[in-house]
CSV table of C-alpha atoms in Angstrom, one decimal:
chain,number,residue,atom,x,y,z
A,1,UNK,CA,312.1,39.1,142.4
A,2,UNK,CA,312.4,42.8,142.3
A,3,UNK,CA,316.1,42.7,140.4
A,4,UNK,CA,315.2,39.6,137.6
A,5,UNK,CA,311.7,40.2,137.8
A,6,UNK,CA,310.7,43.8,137.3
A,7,UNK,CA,307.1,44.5,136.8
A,8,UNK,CA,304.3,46.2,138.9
A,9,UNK,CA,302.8,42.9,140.2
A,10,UNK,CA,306.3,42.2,141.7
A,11,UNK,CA,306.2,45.3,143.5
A,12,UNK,CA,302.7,44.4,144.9
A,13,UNK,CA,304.0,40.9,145.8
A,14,UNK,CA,307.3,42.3,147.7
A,15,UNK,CA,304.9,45.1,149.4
A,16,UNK,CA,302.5,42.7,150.5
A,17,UNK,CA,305.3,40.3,152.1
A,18,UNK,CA,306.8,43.4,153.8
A,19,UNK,CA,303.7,43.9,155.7
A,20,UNK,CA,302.3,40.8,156.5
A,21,UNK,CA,306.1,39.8,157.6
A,22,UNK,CA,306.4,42.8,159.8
A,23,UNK,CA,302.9,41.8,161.9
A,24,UNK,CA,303.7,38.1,162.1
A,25,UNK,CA,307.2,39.5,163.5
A,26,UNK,CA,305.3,41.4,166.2
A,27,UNK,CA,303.0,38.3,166.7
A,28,UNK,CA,306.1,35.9,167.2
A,29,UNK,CA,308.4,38.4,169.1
A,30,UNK,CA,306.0,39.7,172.1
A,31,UNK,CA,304.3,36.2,171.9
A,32,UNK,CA,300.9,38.0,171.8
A,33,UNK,CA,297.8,38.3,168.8
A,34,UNK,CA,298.3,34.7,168.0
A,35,UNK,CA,294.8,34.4,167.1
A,36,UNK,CA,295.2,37.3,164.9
A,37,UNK,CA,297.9,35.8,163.1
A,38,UNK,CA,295.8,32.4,162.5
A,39,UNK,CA,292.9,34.6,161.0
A,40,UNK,CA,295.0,36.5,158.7
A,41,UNK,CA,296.7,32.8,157.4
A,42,UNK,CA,292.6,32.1,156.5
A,43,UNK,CA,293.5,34.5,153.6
A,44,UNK,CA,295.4,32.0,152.2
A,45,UNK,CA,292.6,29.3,151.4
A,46,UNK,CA,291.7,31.5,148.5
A,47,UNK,CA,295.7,31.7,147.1
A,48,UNK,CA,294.8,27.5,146.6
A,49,UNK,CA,292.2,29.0,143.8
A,50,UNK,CA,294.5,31.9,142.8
A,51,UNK,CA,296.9,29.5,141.6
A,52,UNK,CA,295.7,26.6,139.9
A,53,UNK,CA,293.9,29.4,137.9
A,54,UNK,CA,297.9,30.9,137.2
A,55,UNK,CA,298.2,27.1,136.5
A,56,UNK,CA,295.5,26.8,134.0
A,57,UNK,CA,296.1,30.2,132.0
A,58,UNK,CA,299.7,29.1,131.7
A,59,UNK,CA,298.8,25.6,130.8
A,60,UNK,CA,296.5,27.5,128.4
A,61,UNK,CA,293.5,25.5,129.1
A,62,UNK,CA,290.0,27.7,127.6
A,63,UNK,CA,288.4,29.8,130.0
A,64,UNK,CA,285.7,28.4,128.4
A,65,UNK,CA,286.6,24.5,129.8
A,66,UNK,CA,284.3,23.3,132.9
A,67,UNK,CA,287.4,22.7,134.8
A,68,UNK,CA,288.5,26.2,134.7
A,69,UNK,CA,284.9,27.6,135.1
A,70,UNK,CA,284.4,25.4,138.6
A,71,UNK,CA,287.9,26.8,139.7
A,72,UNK,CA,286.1,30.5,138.7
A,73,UNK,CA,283.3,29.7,141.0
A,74,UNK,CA,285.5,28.3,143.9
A,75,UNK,CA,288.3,30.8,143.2
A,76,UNK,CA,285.6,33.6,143.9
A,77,UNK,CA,283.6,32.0,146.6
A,78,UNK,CA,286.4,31.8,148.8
A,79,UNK,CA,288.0,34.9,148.2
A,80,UNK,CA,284.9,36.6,149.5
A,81,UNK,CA,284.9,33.8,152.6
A,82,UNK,CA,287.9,34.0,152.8
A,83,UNK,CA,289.7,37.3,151.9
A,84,UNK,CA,286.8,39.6,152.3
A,85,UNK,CA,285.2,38.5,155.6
A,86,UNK,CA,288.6,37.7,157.2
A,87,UNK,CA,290.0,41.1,156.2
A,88,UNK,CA,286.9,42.9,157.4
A,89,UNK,CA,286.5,40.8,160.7
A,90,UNK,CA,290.4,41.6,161.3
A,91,UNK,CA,289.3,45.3,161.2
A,92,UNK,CA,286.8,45.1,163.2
A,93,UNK,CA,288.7,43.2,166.0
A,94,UNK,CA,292.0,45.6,165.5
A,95,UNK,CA,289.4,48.7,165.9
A,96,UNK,CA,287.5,47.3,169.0
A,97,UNK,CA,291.0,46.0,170.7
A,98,UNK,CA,293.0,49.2,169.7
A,99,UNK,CA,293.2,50.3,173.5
A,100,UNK,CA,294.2,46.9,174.6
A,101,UNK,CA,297.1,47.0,172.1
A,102,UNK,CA,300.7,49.0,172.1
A,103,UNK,CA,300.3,52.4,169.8
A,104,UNK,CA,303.6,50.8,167.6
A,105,UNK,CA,301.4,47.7,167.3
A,106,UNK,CA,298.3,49.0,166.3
A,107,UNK,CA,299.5,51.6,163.7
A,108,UNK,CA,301.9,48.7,162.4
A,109,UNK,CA,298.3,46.4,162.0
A,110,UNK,CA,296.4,48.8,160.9
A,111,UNK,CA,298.8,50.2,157.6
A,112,UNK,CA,299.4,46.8,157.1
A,113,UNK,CA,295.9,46.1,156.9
A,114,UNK,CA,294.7,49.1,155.2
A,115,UNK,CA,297.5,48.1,152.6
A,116,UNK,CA,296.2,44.2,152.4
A,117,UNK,CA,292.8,45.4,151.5
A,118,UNK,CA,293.5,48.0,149.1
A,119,UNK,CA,295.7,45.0,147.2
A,120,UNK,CA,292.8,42.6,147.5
A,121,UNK,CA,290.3,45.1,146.5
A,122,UNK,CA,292.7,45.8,143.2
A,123,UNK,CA,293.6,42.0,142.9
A,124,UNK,CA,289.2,41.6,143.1
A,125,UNK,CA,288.8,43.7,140.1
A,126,UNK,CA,291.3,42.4,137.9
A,127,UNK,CA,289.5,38.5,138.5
A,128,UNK,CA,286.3,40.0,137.9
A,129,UNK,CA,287.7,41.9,134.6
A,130,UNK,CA,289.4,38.6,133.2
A,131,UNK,CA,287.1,36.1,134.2
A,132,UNK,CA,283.5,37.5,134.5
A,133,UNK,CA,283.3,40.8,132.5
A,134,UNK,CA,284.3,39.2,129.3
A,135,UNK,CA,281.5,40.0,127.3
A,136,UNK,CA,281.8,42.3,124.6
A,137,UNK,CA,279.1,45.2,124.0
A,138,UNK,CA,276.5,43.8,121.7
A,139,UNK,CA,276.3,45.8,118.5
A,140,UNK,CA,274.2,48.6,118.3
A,141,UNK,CA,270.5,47.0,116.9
A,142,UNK,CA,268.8,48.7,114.0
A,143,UNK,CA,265.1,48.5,113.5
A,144,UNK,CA,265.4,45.7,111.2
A,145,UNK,CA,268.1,43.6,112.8
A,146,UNK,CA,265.4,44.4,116.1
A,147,UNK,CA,262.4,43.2,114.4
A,148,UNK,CA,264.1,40.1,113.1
A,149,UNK,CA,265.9,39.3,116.6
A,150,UNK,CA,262.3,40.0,118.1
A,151,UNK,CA,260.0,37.3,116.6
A,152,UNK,CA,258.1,35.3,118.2
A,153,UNK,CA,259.3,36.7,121.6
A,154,UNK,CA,258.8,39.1,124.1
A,155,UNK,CA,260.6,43.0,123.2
A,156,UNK,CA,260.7,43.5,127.1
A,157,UNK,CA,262.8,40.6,127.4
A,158,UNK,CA,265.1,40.9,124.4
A,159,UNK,CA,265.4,44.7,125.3
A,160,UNK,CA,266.3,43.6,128.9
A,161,UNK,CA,269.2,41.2,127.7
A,162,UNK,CA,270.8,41.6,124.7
A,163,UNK,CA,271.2,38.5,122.8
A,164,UNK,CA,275.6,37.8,122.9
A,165,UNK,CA,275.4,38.6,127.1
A,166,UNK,CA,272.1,36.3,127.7
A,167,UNK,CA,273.9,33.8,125.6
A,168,UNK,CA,277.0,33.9,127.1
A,169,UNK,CA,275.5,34.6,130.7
A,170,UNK,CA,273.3,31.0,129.9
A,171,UNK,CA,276.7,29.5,128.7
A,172,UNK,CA,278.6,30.1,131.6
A,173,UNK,CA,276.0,29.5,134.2
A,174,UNK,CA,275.1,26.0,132.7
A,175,UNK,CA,278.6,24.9,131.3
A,176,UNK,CA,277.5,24.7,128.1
A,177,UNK,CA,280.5,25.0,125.7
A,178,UNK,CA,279.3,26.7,122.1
């Protein structure tokens, strides 16, 4: 990956092998922290959704298709199950069991981990940018594109949402293709 393949995504990827490789090699060598181990493979119910949404961008089917919007909702469901609970139970139990473990151990957990979440928190931000925040800013209204936009209905609510993002909001939340 890193000599055919060289962007920053492929550095992530080869990172992010490195240090969940090196804990699984502590887990398998001292035959210890196999429940541990099994948590942290929980992470990878969500990588299911990650890639048959890979699968769909490069089969180029619309981000606007029902099929891709029901992987959306999955995709992110389980990567807060499954990715963000996991990772922050896995902290939890690394921080309440770090005098029951070797120092070597828990300093190798713990950068591994603090690594793992920074990646997820990043890989979080990108979903949410290309699937959820892809609204554009709704053109600035002046008094008479207001007025017409305005009648017949409430100004609080046409204030509060501004017609493109309630449209599109309404159009994603009920699968209604324009």
């Amino acid at each position: 990956m890193a000599v055919n393949d060289r962007k920053s995504k492929t550095y992530e990827l080869i990172v992010h092998h490195f240090m969940v490789i090196s804990c699984f090699t502590v887990s398998m060598t001292q035959h210890r922290y196999a429940g541990y181990t099994l948590m942290a493979l929980l992470v990878e119910v969500n990588s299911v959704f990650l890639h048959v949404r890979q699968l769909m961008i490069m089969g180029k089917i619309s981000k606007n298709a029902a099929v891709y919007r029901i992987n959306n909702s999955f995709n992110l469901g389980t990567f807060v199950v499954f990715r963000v609970l996991t990772l922050g139970w896995m902290t939890r139990w690394l921080l309440q069991h770090r005098s029951d473990l070797a120092t070597s151990h828990f300093y190798i957990a713990g950068i591994s981990l603090a690594v793992i979440m920074a990646m997820n928190t990043i890989l979080l931000q990108r979903l949410l940018n290309a699937d959820y925040r892809q609204c554009q800013k709704p053109p600035v209204n002046d008094e008479h594109n207001l007025k017409k936009e305005t009648k017949g209905k409430s100004l609080a609510v046409v204030l509060a949402i501004p017609g493109e993002i309630r449209t599109k909001f309404f159009q994603y939340v009920f699968l209604v293709v324009p």
